[in-house]
Short mmCIF file of C-alpha atoms and ligand atoms in Angstrom, two decimals:
data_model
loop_
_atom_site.label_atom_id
_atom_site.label_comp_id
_atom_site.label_asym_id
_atom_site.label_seq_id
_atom_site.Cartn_x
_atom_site.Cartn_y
_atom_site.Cartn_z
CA UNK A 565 -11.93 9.71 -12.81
CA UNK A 566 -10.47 5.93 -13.59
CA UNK A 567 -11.99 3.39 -12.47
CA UNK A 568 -10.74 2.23 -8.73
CA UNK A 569 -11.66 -1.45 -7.39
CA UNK A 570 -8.07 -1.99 -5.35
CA UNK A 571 -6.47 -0.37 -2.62
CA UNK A 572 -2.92 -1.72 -2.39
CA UNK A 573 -0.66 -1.24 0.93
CA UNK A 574 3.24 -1.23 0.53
CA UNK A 575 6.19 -0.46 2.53
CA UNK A 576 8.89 1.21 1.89
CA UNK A 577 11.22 -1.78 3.04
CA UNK A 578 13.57 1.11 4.76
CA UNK A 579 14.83 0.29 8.28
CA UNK A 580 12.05 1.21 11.41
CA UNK A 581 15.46 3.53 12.54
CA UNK A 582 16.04 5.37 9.37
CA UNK A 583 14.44 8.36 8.07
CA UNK A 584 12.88 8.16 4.16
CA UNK A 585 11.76 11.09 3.21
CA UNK A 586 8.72 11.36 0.44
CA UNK A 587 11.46 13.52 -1.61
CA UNK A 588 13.97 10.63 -1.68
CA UNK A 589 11.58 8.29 -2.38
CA UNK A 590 10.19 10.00 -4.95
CA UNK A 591 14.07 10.43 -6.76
CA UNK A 592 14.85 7.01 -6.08
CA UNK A 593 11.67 6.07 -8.39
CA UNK A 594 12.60 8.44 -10.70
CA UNK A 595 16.09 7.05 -11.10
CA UNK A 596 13.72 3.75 -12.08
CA UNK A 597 12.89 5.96 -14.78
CA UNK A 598 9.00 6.64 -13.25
CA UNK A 599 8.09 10.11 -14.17
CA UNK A 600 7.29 11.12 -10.38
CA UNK A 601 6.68 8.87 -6.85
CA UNK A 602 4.46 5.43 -7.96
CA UNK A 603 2.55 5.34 -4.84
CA UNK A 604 -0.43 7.75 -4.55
CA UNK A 605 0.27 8.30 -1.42
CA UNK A 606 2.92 7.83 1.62
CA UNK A 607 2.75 7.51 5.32
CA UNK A 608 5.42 8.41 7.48
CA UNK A 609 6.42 7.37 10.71
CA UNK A 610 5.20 10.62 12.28
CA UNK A 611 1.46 9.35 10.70
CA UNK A 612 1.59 12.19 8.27
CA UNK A 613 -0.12 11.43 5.20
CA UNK A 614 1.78 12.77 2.16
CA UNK A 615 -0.35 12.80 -1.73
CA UNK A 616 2.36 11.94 -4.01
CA UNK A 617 0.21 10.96 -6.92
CA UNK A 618 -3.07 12.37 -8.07
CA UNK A 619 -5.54 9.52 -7.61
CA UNK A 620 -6.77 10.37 -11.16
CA UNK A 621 -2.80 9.36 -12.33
CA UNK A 622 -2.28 5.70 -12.85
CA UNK A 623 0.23 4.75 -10.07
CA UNK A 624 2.91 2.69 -10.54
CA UNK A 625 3.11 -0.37 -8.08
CA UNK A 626 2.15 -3.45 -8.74
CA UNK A 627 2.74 -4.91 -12.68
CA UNK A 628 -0.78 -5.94 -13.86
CA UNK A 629 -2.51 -4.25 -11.25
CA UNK A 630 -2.06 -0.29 -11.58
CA UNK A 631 -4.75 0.46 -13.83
CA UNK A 632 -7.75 -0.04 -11.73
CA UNK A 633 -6.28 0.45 -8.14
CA UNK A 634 -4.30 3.14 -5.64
CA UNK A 635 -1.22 2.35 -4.05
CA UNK A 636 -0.44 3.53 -0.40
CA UNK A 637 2.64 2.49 0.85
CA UNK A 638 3.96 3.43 4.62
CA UNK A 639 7.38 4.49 5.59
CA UNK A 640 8.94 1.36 7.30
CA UNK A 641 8.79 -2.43 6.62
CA UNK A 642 12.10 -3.51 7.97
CA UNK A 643 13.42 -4.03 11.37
CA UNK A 644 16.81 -2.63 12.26
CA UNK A 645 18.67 -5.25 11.02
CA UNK A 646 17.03 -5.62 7.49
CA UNK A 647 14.58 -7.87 8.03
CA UNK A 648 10.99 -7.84 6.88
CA UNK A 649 8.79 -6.36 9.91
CA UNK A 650 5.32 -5.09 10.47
CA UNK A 651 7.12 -1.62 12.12
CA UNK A 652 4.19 0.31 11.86
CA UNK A 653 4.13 2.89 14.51
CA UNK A 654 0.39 3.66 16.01
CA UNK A 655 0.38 6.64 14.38
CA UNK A 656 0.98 5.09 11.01
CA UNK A 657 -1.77 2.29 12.06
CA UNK A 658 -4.28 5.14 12.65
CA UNK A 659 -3.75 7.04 9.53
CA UNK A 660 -3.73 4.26 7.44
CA UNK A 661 -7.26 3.28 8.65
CA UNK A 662 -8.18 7.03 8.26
CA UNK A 663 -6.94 7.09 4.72
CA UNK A 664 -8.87 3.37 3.19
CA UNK A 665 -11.57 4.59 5.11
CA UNK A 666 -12.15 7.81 2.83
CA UNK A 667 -10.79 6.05 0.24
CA UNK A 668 -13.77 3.41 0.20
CA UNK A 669 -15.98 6.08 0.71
CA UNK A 670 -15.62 7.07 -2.80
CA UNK A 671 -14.79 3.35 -4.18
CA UNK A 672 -16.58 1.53 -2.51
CA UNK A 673 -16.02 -2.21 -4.50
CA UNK A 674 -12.42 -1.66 -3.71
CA UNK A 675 -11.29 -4.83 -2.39
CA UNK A 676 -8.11 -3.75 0.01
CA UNK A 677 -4.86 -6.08 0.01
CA UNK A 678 -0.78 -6.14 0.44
CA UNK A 679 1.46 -6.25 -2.13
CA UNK A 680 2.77 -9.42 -2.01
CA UNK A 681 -1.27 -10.54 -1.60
CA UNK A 682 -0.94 -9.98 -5.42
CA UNK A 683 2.16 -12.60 -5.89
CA UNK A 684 1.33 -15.08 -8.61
CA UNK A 685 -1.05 -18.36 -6.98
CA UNK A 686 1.77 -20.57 -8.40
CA UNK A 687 -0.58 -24.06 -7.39
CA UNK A 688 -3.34 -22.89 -8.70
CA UNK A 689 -5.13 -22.78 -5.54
CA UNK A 690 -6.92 -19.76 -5.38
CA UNK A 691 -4.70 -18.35 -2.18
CA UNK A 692 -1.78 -16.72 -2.23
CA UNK A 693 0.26 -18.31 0.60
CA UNK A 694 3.59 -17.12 2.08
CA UNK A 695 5.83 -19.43 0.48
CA UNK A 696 4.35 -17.83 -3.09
CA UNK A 697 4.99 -14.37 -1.95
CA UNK A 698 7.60 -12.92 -4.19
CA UNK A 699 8.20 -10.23 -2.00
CA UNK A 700 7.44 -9.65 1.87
CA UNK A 701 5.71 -5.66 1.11
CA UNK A 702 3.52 -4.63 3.44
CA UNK A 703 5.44 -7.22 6.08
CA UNK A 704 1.71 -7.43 7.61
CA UNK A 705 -1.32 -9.34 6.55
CA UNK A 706 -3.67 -6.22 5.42
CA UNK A 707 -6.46 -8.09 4.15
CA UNK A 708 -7.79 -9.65 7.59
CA UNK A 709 -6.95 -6.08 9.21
CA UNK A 710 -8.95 -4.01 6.51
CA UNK A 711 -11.36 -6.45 5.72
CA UNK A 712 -14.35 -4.84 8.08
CA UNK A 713 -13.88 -1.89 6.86
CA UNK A 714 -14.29 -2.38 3.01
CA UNK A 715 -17.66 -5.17 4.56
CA UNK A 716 -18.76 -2.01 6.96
CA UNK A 717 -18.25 0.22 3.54
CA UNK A 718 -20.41 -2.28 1.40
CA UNK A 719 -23.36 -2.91 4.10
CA UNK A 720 -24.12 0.67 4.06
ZN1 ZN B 583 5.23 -3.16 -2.47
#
């Protein structure tokens, strides 16, 4: 197995009142020339948890960041009129916790964080605030709402 220290959350920045199934996504990457699906995994509305990439496979997500990490991105992201939303449904909410939860069981040192967490700190100050996001993906703040668990993982 690689070596895993991140846990990445994305969206799919689809509308909260369309359907995107893990089969389209998983053309529409390959149309970006990816081989399969970059996540390693995708959460649908209904909560279902769907392995797209073995975790052993390098995903590809984030430039600079695939190596070491695994990328989990839920179906959603956008309200109804195409704007950038935290629409996750409670079902998504509690299979997403299920899912970093196991993850961190087995890598443990994996810090967990949203995509656009990883936007370049363009002042230097060692945060990565909104207005250097490039991108809005997850359209949540995941590393306050994840941050007990990976601490609960570590104290143990
Ligand atoms: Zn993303």
């Amino acid at each position: 197995m690689r070596m895993i220290n991140l846990i990445v959350i994305h969206c799919s920045a689809t509308r909260e009142n369309t359907d995107y199934s893990p089969e389209r996504l998983e053309s529409d990457h390959k149309a970006r020339g990816f081989l399969r699906a970059g996540y390693n995994f995708y959460i649908r509305k209904s909560g279902e948890i769907v392995d797209l990439r073995p975790l052993e496979q390098i995903p590809a997500h984030v430039r600079g960041y695939n190596k070491h990490s695994i990328g989990i991105c839920y179906e959603g992201g956008l309200d109804a009129s195409g704007q950038a939303q935290d629409t996750r449904t409670e079902a998504q909410k509690t299979s997403l916790i299920r899912l970093i939860q196991h993850l961190l069981t087995r890598f443990p040192d994996s810090r967990v964080c949203g995509h656009r967490d990883l936007s370049e700190d363009l002042n230097g100050d060692g945060v990565i605030s909104p207005d250097e996001w490039s991108k809005q993906c997850p359209s949540f703040d995941a590393i306050p709402e994840y941050k007990e668990l990976a601490y609960g993982q570590r104290k143990r």
